Amino acid sequence: MKAKQDGKSGIQESMNTDFYKTKWMGRNNMMRNIKSENKVKKVTMNVLNHSQKAGINKIIKIGGFFIMLLVFTACSNVENKKEDPLKYVDPFICTKGDNGQLYPGPVYPFGLVHLSPETEGDSHVGYYYEDKFIEGFSHLRIGGAGSRGKGGGLLIKPGIGKFSNKIEKFREPYIKSEEEAEVAYYKTVLESGVKVELTATERVGFHQYSFPEDKKEERYIAIDLSHSYVGMLDASLNVLNNNEITGMIKSKHNNGGGHHRLFFAVVADTPFESFTSWQGDNTEEGQAIRNGNDVGVWLNFPEEGENVIRLKVGMSPISEEQAMFEAKNEIRDFDFDKVRKETAAVWRDKLSKMEVKSDSEEFKTLFYTHLYHSYLVPNNATSSTGEYVRAHHLDTVCKTQSTAPDFTYYSCWSLWDDFRKYTLVSLLEPDVVKNIARSLVDYYGTRPDWITTSNAGDGSWPTPTIRMEFTSPVIMDAYAKGLGDFDTEIAFNGMLRDFEKYSTRNVSAKLEKAYHAYVALKMAEALGKTEYLEELKAGADAYKNIWNKEQKDNQGNERGFFTPDGNPVPDVEEFELYVYEGNLWHYRWFVLHDIDGLVDLRGSKEALSDDLEYFFENDFYMHLNEPDIHYPYLFNLLGKPYLTQKWIRTFTTKEVTQLYHNHGFFDEPIVKRIYRADPEGYIESMDDDAGTMASWWVMSAMGLFQLDPVQPRYLIGSPIFPELTIHHDNGNTFKIIANNVSEDNFYIQSAKLNGKPYNKPWIDYSIIIEGGTIEFEMGAEPNKEWGTGNNW
């Protein structure tokens, strides 16, 4: 989608528009049929003229054959013609205010460079849709990361004016009506008249600046190495000649804790005439080398020079020389449009792995935009020559060949948030997930002794990184799906350590610790490590020790809750007193690995199901954070799949009430749809969290969601689209058909898998990968019998 901003979303069509569009499509199809019939008549007459001796019957047969051939060809052309998914990606979705914390700039799938505008507001990711000023264009960020943001390094700003080494002085307003974004492309026009166009490859950001012809004087490009969302630690700058610059940036991840370090190389197609560099308040013309955490350079371009200036900005975790190699070899010339088209083609290939058929332009926009968002993190931190540096060992260069011939090292993690996202990625990108698992096992093998799961974002990383709590289920997800080509001993030892060292500071941490024990238990069972089974089984069951069966909710109902050491508490709705970013309701079902055990604690499936329904009916569910996002799917395991269908459709497409943000109650309840195809995109203060929430919508729209990454099985929800096809890399296709589906018809009446009746509310990963068709009959009333009576 090429989104040109005019204050409207520009993607939702009215019912009348849809009606007339359908009417005109019907008319056009009719006219094409008439033309085809005329063509057939002409062919038939030619046959008559040349075949009179053959007899009229033979002529009719031949004419009939041509008619059938043309009709078949026409139908085949219609059937084979696929929509371009790129036209449904709107990079402005989730960029307005504190809603999603995403950005409109170009990026390559899982690429190292994330190039996007920086506005003057206090955005977590550098850009707020509603801001008026642009400070420049930076190359690093993690989408939807929350906190104080991660990245922002290497800021570049073109303009017209006199030297300044202060961002607040050289920033300038931009013309909102000229701002556009689509896959692999961003454009805006600054108040000075400079048109900025951006695209990117895997390791290189590509800038194209068009200066106004009538403004020849004081044209500049500023490169500021002091810019970081949470603070620079160090930087270096080296002006090699009048069109090449190299350097390094080292920045914090958060307000405290670890850091990342990256090298860069800037190559301009137009020589600059002179330059002034700075370090703090020390400025000097022609000073080529600078070091420190407040460093930059101002490039002056000649009045008689080119109006269009292009920059290639290579990035590398390894060295300045490698960054220069990437800049010159990943993009060999300065053909901006060629690079833009090539990166768009890569995205088209990725997004085309999911093919949806629907009359809803809005839902297709949401689907492909959030599928796009699911491909942003982690980053490929491997050089194009097959080298990488490991987390916590940035000065040791490794060869990918030493791990595996096809190894790619990934970095940039937010695994407390997005560990369930990889269950979507593994459906579409098994080779990527294989290397993601290898990279995480590599992290386990190099993790310093002082690093524990709770502070794993500390230390040094090749790219911005946040947190690593749920490393083990991502590795185990790959292993369970046959993608576990890694050192299983290192993997198990890392999982065991995660369990042993995990904090027990509060209720939520104890529940997470039990899950870590379970993941390690599954790997121990797979490897035959019987000596660990008893300890890990006890650890996995330890969640039962903090269950208080007599604990009442705030309405006086005795339901049972997880409480500190199983002791009663006066208020289960108290926020962040007993758990992290929530209350006791939000962690009441956080037992991914043992729902049957939770049923036993509560007394019956019926009682636990009633509690869960009460939870949703009273708006206790908090979708803008991760711990409870699997709760709508739990009805599948409690004998009431129709309630999963009801609540999944509710939270994907319908207006709901949300009472909470991450740290307490909203001043007023939020009443709206959670997911919308507009610049806000999400409800207030909802982070995308590195693709977590985007991937949840994609999977829920498909009608499939993997509850526990350790178990390669997808729960069935309520598919939104009449037809969706997954095109696997192995050549197989898996089709999900929902007959009669609509906003009212979201209940599953019956199902068939490859033509045979199917009555399970889940489906195994192996079946999806092997290919086939699952077909649902949808209706407005629930079928309370479908999907019941099968043991998980």
Coordinates of N, CA and C in Angstrom, one line a residue, residues 53-218:
K53 N -16.2 -29.3 -46.2 CA -16.3 -30.7 -46.6 C -16.3 -31.6 -45.4
A54 N -15.8 -31.1 -44.3 CA -15.8 -32.0 -43.1 C -17.1 -32.2 -42.5
G55 N -18.1 -31.4 -42.9 CA -19.5 -31.6 -42.3 C -19.7 -30.7 -41.2
I56 N -21.0 -30.3 -41.1 CA -21.4 -29.4 -40.0 C -21.2 -29.9 -38.6
N57 N -21.4 -31.2 -38.4 CA -21.3 -31.7 -37.1 C -19.8 -31.6 -36.5
K58 N -18.9 -31.8 -37.4 CA -17.5 -31.7 -37.0 C -17.2 -30.2 -36.7
I59 N -17.7 -29.3 -37.5 CA -17.5 -27.9 -37.2 C -18.0 -27.5 -35.9
I60 N -19.2 -28.0 -35.6 CA -19.8 -27.6 -34.3 C -18.9 -28.1 -33.2
K61 N -18.4 -29.4 -33.3 CA -17.5 -29.9 -32.3 C -16.3 -29.1 -32.1
I62 N -15.7 -28.7 -33.3 CA -14.5 -27.9 -33.2 C -14.8 -26.5 -32.5
G63 N -15.9 -25.9 -33.0 CA -16.3 -24.6 -32.3 C -16.5 -24.8 -30.9
G64 N -17.2 -25.9 -30.5 CA -17.4 -26.1 -29.1 C -16.1 -26.3 -28.3
F65 N -15.2 -27.0 -29.0 CA -13.8 -27.2 -28.4 C -13.2 -25.8 -28.1
F66 N -13.2 -24.9 -29.1 CA -12.6 -23.6 -28.9 C -13.3 -22.8 -27.8
I67 N -14.7 -22.9 -27.7 CA -15.4 -22.3 -26.7 C -14.9 -22.7 -25.3
M68 N -14.8 -24.1 -25.2 CA -14.4 -24.6 -23.9 C -13.0 -24.2 -23.6
L69 N -12.1 -24.2 -24.6 CA -10.7 -23.8 -24.4 C -10.6 -22.4 -23.9
L70 N -11.4 -21.5 -24.6 CA -11.3 -20.1 -24.2 C -11.9 -19.8 -22.8
V71 N -13.0 -20.5 -22.5 CA -13.6 -20.4 -21.2 C -12.6 -20.9 -20.1
F72 N -12.0 -22.1 -20.4 CA -11.1 -22.6 -19.4 C -9.9 -21.7 -19.2
T73 N -9.4 -21.2 -20.3 CA -8.2 -20.3 -20.2 C -8.6 -19.0 -19.4
A74 N -9.8 -18.5 -19.7 CA -10.2 -17.3 -19.0 C -10.3 -17.6 -17.5
C75 N -10.9 -18.7 -17.2 CA -11.1 -19.1 -15.7 C -9.8 -19.3 -15.1
S76 N -8.8 -20.0 -15.8 CA -7.5 -20.3 -15.3 C -6.8 -19.0 -15.0
N77 N -6.9 -18.0 -15.9 CA -6.2 -16.7 -15.7 C -6.7 -16.0 -14.5
V78 N -8.1 -16.1 -14.3 CA -8.6 -15.4 -13.1 C -8.2 -16.1 -11.9
E79 N -8.2 -17.5 -11.9 CA -7.8 -18.3 -10.8 C -6.3 -18.1 -10.4
N80 N -5.5 -18.0 -11.4 CA -4.0 -17.9 -11.2 C -3.6 -16.5 -10.8
K81 N -4.4 -15.5 -11.1 CA -4.0 -14.2 -10.8 C -4.1 -13.9 -9.3
K82 N -3.0 -13.6 -8.7 CA -3.0 -13.3 -7.3 C -2.8 -11.8 -7.0
E83 N -3.5 -11.4 -5.9 CA -3.3 -10.0 -5.6 C -1.9 -9.8 -5.0
D84 N -1.4 -8.6 -5.2 CA -0.1 -8.2 -4.7 C -0.3 -7.8 -3.2
P85 N 0.3 -8.6 -2.3 CA 0.1 -8.3 -0.9 C 0.7 -7.0 -0.4
L86 N 1.6 -6.4 -1.2 CA 2.3 -5.2 -0.8 C 1.3 -4.0 -0.8
K87 N 0.2 -4.1 -1.6 CA -0.7 -3.0 -1.7 C -1.5 -2.9 -0.4
Y88 N -1.5 -4.0 0.4 CA -2.2 -4.0 1.6 C -1.4 -3.7 2.9
V89 N -0.1 -3.4 2.7 CA 0.7 -3.0 3.8 C 0.7 -1.5 4.0
D90 N 0.3 -1.0 5.1 CA 0.3 0.4 5.4 C 1.3 0.6 6.6
P91 N 2.5 1.1 6.3 CA 3.5 1.3 7.4 C 3.1 2.4 8.4
F92 N 2.1 3.2 8.1 CA 1.7 4.2 9.1 C 0.8 3.6 10.2
I93 N 0.3 2.4 10.1 CA -0.5 1.8 11.1 C 0.3 1.6 12.4
C94 N -0.2 2.0 13.5 CA 0.5 1.9 14.8 C 1.7 2.9 14.9
T95 N 1.5 4.1 14.3 CA 2.6 5.1 14.5 C 2.1 6.4 15.2
K96 N 0.8 6.5 15.5 CA 0.3 7.7 16.1 C 0.2 7.5 17.6
G97 N 0.9 8.4 18.3 CA 0.8 8.4 19.7 C 1.4 7.1 20.3
D98 N 1.1 6.9 21.5 CA 1.6 5.7 22.2 C 0.7 4.5 21.9
N99 N 0.6 4.2 20.6 CA -0.2 3.1 20.1 C 0.6 2.2 19.2
G100 N 1.1 1.2 19.7 CA 1.9 0.2 18.9 C 3.4 0.5 18.9
Q101 N 3.8 1.8 18.9 CA 5.2 2.3 18.9 C 5.9 1.7 17.7
L102 N 5.3 1.8 16.5 CA 6.0 1.4 15.3 C 6.4 2.6 14.4
Y103 N 6.9 2.4 13.3 CA 7.6 3.4 12.5 C 7.3 3.2 11.0
P104 N 7.3 4.2 10.2 CA 7.0 4.1 8.8 C 8.1 3.8 7.8
G105 N 9.3 3.9 8.3 CA 10.5 3.8 7.4 C 10.8 2.4 6.9
P106 N 11.6 2.3 5.9 CA 11.9 1.0 5.2 C 12.8 0.1 5.9
V107 N 12.6 -1.2 5.8 CA 13.4 -2.2 6.4 C 13.3 -3.5 5.5
Y108 N 14.3 -4.3 5.6 CA 14.4 -5.6 4.9 C 13.9 -6.7 5.8
P109 N 13.2 -7.7 5.4 CA 12.8 -8.8 6.3 C 13.9 -9.3 7.2
F110 N 13.7 -9.1 8.5 CA 14.7 -9.5 9.5 C 16.0 -8.8 9.3
G111 N 16.0 -7.6 8.7 CA 17.2 -6.9 8.3 C 17.9 -6.2 9.5
L112 N 19.1 -5.9 9.3 CA 19.9 -5.2 10.3 C 19.6 -3.7 10.4
V113 N 19.3 -3.1 9.3 CA 19.1 -1.7 9.2 C 17.6 -1.4 9.3
H114 N 17.2 -0.6 10.2 CA 15.8 -0.1 10.3 C 15.8 1.4 10.2
L115 N 15.6 1.9 9.0 CA 15.8 3.3 8.7 C 14.5 4.0 8.7
S116 N 14.4 5.1 9.5 CA 13.1 5.7 9.7 C 13.3 7.2 10.2
P117 N 12.3 8.0 9.9 CA 12.4 9.4 10.4 C 12.4 9.5 11.9
E118 N 13.1 10.5 12.5 CA 13.0 10.8 13.9 C 12.3 12.2 14.0
T119 N 11.2 12.1 14.8 CA 10.5 13.4 15.1 C 10.8 13.9 16.5
E120 N 10.3 15.1 16.8 CA 10.8 15.7 18.0 C 10.1 15.2 19.3
G121 N 9.1 14.4 19.2 CA 8.4 14.0 20.4 C 9.1 12.9 21.1
D122 N 8.6 12.5 22.3 CA 9.2 11.5 23.1 C 8.8 10.1 22.8
S123 N 8.9 9.8 21.5 CA 8.4 8.5 21.0 C 9.4 7.4 21.5
H124 N 8.9 6.2 21.7 CA 9.7 5.1 22.1 C 10.5 4.5 20.9
V125 N 10.1 4.9 19.7 CA 10.8 4.3 18.6 C 11.2 5.4 17.6
G126 N 11.1 6.7 18.0 CA 11.6 7.8 17.3 C 10.7 8.5 16.4
Y127 N 9.4 8.0 16.3 CA 8.5 8.7 15.4 C 7.1 8.7 16.0
Y128 N 6.5 9.9 16.0 CA 5.1 10.0 16.3 C 4.4 10.6 15.0
Y129 N 3.4 10.0 14.6 CA 2.7 10.4 13.4 C 2.2 11.9 13.5
E130 N 1.8 12.3 14.7 CA 1.3 13.7 14.8 C 2.3 14.8 15.0
D131 N 3.6 14.4 15.2 CA 4.6 15.4 15.4 C 4.9 16.3 14.2
K132 N 5.4 17.5 14.4 CA 5.5 18.5 13.4 C 6.9 18.6 12.8
F133 N 7.9 18.2 13.6 CA 9.3 18.4 13.2 C 10.0 17.1 13.0
I134 N 10.9 17.1 12.0 CA 11.8 16.0 11.8 C 13.2 16.4 12.2
E135 N 13.8 15.5 13.1 CA 15.2 15.8 13.5 C 16.2 15.1 12.6
G136 N 15.8 14.1 11.9 CA 16.7 13.4 10.9 C 16.2 12.0 10.7
F137 N 17.1 11.2 10.2 CA 16.7 9.8 9.8 C 17.7 8.9 10.4
S138 N 17.3 8.0 11.3 CA 18.2 7.1 12.0 C 18.1 5.7 11.5
H139 N 19.0 4.8 12.0 CA 19.1 3.5 11.3 C 18.9 2.3 12.2
L140 N 18.6 2.5 13.5 CA 18.4 1.4 14.4 C 17.2 1.6 15.3
R141 N 16.4 0.6 15.5 CA 15.3 0.6 16.5 C 14.7 -0.8 16.6
I142 N 13.9 -1.0 17.7 CA 13.1 -2.2 17.8 C 11.7 -1.7 17.9
G143 N 10.9 -2.2 17.0 CA 9.5 -1.7 16.9 C 8.7 -2.2 18.1
G144 N 8.0 -1.2 18.7 CA 7.0 -1.5 19.7 C 7.7 -2.0 21.0
A145 N 8.9 -1.6 21.3 CA 9.6 -2.2 22.4 C 9.2 -1.6 23.8
G146 N 8.5 -0.5 23.8 CA 8.2 0.0 25.1 C 9.3 0.6 25.8
S147 N 9.2 0.8 27.1 CA 10.3 1.3 28.0 C 10.7 2.7 27.4
R148 N 12.0 3.0 27.3 CA 12.4 4.2 26.7 C 12.9 4.0 25.3
G149 N 12.5 2.9 24.7 CA 13.0 2.7 23.3 C 14.3 2.1 23.2
K150 N 14.6 1.5 22.1 CA 15.9 0.9 21.9 C 16.5 1.3 20.5
G151 N 17.5 2.0 20.5 CA 18.1 2.4 19.2 C 18.2 3.9 19.0
G152 N 17.9 4.3 17.7 CA 18.0 5.7 17.4 C 19.3 6.1 16.9
G153 N 20.3 5.2 16.8 CA 21.7 5.6 16.5 C 21.9 6.0 15.0
L154 N 22.9 6.8 14.8 CA 23.4 7.2 13.5 C 22.3 8.0 12.8
L155 N 22.1 9.3 13.3 CA 21.1 10.2 12.7 C 21.7 11.0 11.6
I156 N 21.0 11.1 10.5 CA 21.4 11.8 9.3 C 20.3 12.8 8.9
K157 N 20.7 14.1 8.7 CA 19.7 15.1 8.3 C 20.2 16.0 7.2
P158 N 19.5 16.0 6.1 CA 19.8 17.0 5.0 C 19.0 18.3 5.3
G159 N 19.5 19.4 4.7 CA 18.8 20.6 4.8 C 19.5 21.8 4.1
I160 N 19.0 23.0 4.4 CA 19.5 24.2 3.9 C 19.7 25.2 5.0
G161 N 20.9 25.6 5.3 CA 21.1 26.5 6.5 C 22.5 26.5 6.9
K162 N 22.7 27.3 8.0 CA 24.0 27.4 8.6 C 24.3 26.3 9.6
F163 N 25.6 26.1 9.8 CA 26.1 25.1 10.7 C 25.5 25.2 12.1
S164 N 25.2 24.0 12.6 CA 24.8 23.9 14.0 C 25.1 22.4 14.4
N165 N 25.6 22.3 15.6 CA 25.8 20.9 16.1 C 24.8 20.5 17.2
K166 N 23.6 21.2 17.2 CA 22.6 20.9 18.1 C 21.3 20.4 17.3
I167 N 20.8 19.2 17.6 CA 19.6 18.7 16.9 C 18.5 19.7 17.0
E168 N 18.3 20.3 18.1 CA 17.1 21.2 18.3 C 17.2 22.4 17.4
K169 N 18.4 22.7 16.9 CA 18.6 23.8 16.0 C 18.5 23.4 14.5
F170 N 18.9 22.2 14.1 CA 18.8 21.9 12.7 C 17.6 21.0 12.3
R171 N 16.8 20.6 13.3 CA 15.6 20.0 13.0 C 14.7 21.0 12.3
E172 N 13.7 20.5 11.5 CA 12.8 21.4 10.8 C 11.4 20.8 10.6
P173 N 10.4 21.6 10.4 CA 9.1 21.1 10.1 C 9.1 20.3 8.7
Y174 N 8.1 19.4 8.6 CA 8.0 18.7 7.3 C 6.5 18.9 6.9
I175 N 6.3 18.7 5.6 CA 5.0 18.8 5.0 C 4.3 17.5 5.1
K176 N 3.3 17.5 6.0 CA 2.6 16.2 6.2 C 1.9 15.6 5.0
S177 N 1.3 16.5 4.2 CA 0.6 16.1 3.0 C 1.5 15.4 2.0
E178 N 2.8 15.6 2.1 CA 3.8 15.1 1.1 C 4.4 13.8 1.7
E179 N 4.0 13.4 2.9 CA 4.6 12.2 3.5 C 3.9 10.9 2.9
E180 N 4.7 10.0 2.5 CA 4.2 8.7 1.9 C 5.1 7.5 2.5
A181 N 4.5 6.4 2.6 CA 5.2 5.2 3.0 C 4.6 4.0 2.4
E182 N 5.4 3.1 2.0 CA 5.0 1.8 1.5 C 6.1 0.8 1.8
V183 N 5.9 -0.4 1.5 CA 7.0 -1.4 1.7 C 8.2 -1.0 0.9
A184 N 9.3 -0.9 1.7 CA 10.6 -0.6 1.1 C 10.8 0.8 0.7
Y185 N 9.9 1.7 1.1 CA 10.0 3.1 0.6 C 9.4 4.1 1.6
Y186 N 10.0 5.2 1.9 CA 9.5 6.3 2.6 C 9.9 7.6 1.9
K187 N 8.9 8.6 2.0 CA 9.2 9.9 1.3 C 8.6 11.0 2.2
T188 N 9.3 12.1 2.3 CA 8.7 13.3 2.9 C 9.4 14.5 2.2
V189 N 8.8 15.7 2.5 CA 9.4 16.9 2.0 C 9.5 17.8 3.2
L190 N 10.7 18.3 3.4 CA 11.0 19.2 4.6 C 10.6 20.6 4.2
E191 N 10.4 21.4 5.2 CA 9.9 22.8 5.0 C 10.9 23.6 4.1
S192 N 12.2 23.2 4.2 CA 13.2 23.9 3.3 C 13.1 23.5 1.8
G193 N 12.2 22.6 1.5 CA 12.0 22.1 0.2 C 12.8 20.9 -0.2
V194 N 13.6 20.4 0.7 CA 14.4 19.1 0.4 C 13.4 17.9 0.5
K195 N 13.4 17.2 -0.6 CA 12.6 15.9 -0.7 C 13.5 14.8 -0.2
V196 N 13.0 14.0 0.7 CA 13.8 12.9 1.3 C 13.1 11.6 0.9
E197 N 13.9 10.7 0.3 CA 13.4 9.4 0.0 C 14.3 8.3 0.6
L198 N 13.8 7.3 1.1 CA 14.5 6.3 1.8 C 14.1 4.9 1.3
T199 N 15.1 4.0 1.2 CA 14.9 2.6 1.1 C 16.0 1.9 1.8
A200 N 16.0 0.6 1.8 CA 17.0 -0.2 2.5 C 17.2 -1.6 2.0
T201 N 18.4 -2.1 2.2 CA 18.6 -3.5 1.9 C 18.9 -4.2 3.3
E202 N 19.4 -5.4 3.3 CA 19.6 -6.1 4.6 C 20.5 -5.4 5.5
R203 N 21.6 -4.8 5.0 CA 22.6 -4.2 5.9 C 22.9 -2.7 5.5
V204 N 22.2 -2.2 4.6 CA 22.5 -0.8 4.1 C 21.2 0.0 4.0
G205 N 21.3 1.2 4.6 CA 20.3 2.2 4.4 C 20.6 3.1 3.2
F206 N 19.6 3.4 2.4 CA 19.9 4.2 1.1 C 19.0 5.4 1.2
H207 N 19.7 6.6 1.2 CA 19.0 7.9 1.2 C 19.1 8.6 -0.1
Q208 N 18.1 9.2 -0.6 CA 18.1 10.0 -1.8 C 17.5 11.4 -1.4
Y209 N 18.3 12.5 -1.5 CA 17.8 13.8 -1.2 C 17.8 14.7 -2.4
S210 N 16.6 15.2 -2.7 CA 16.5 16.1 -3.8 C 16.3 17.6 -3.3
F211 N 17.4 18.4 -3.6 CA 17.4 19.7 -3.1 C 16.6 20.6 -4.2
P212 N 15.9 21.6 -3.7 CA 15.2 22.5 -4.7 C 16.2 23.3 -5.6
E213 N 15.9 23.4 -6.8 CA 16.9 24.0 -7.8 C 17.1 25.4 -7.5
D214 N 16.1 26.1 -6.9 CA 16.2 27.6 -6.7 C 16.9 27.9 -5.4
K215 N 17.4 26.9 -4.6 CA 18.2 27.1 -3.4 C 19.5 26.4 -3.5
K216 N 20.5 27.2 -3.9 CA 21.8 26.6 -4.2 C 22.7 26.7 -3.0
E217 N 22.5 27.7 -2.2 CA 23.4 28.1 -1.1 C 23.1 27.2 0.2
E218 N 24.2 27.0 0.9 CA 24.1 26.4 2.3 C 23.4 25.0 2.3

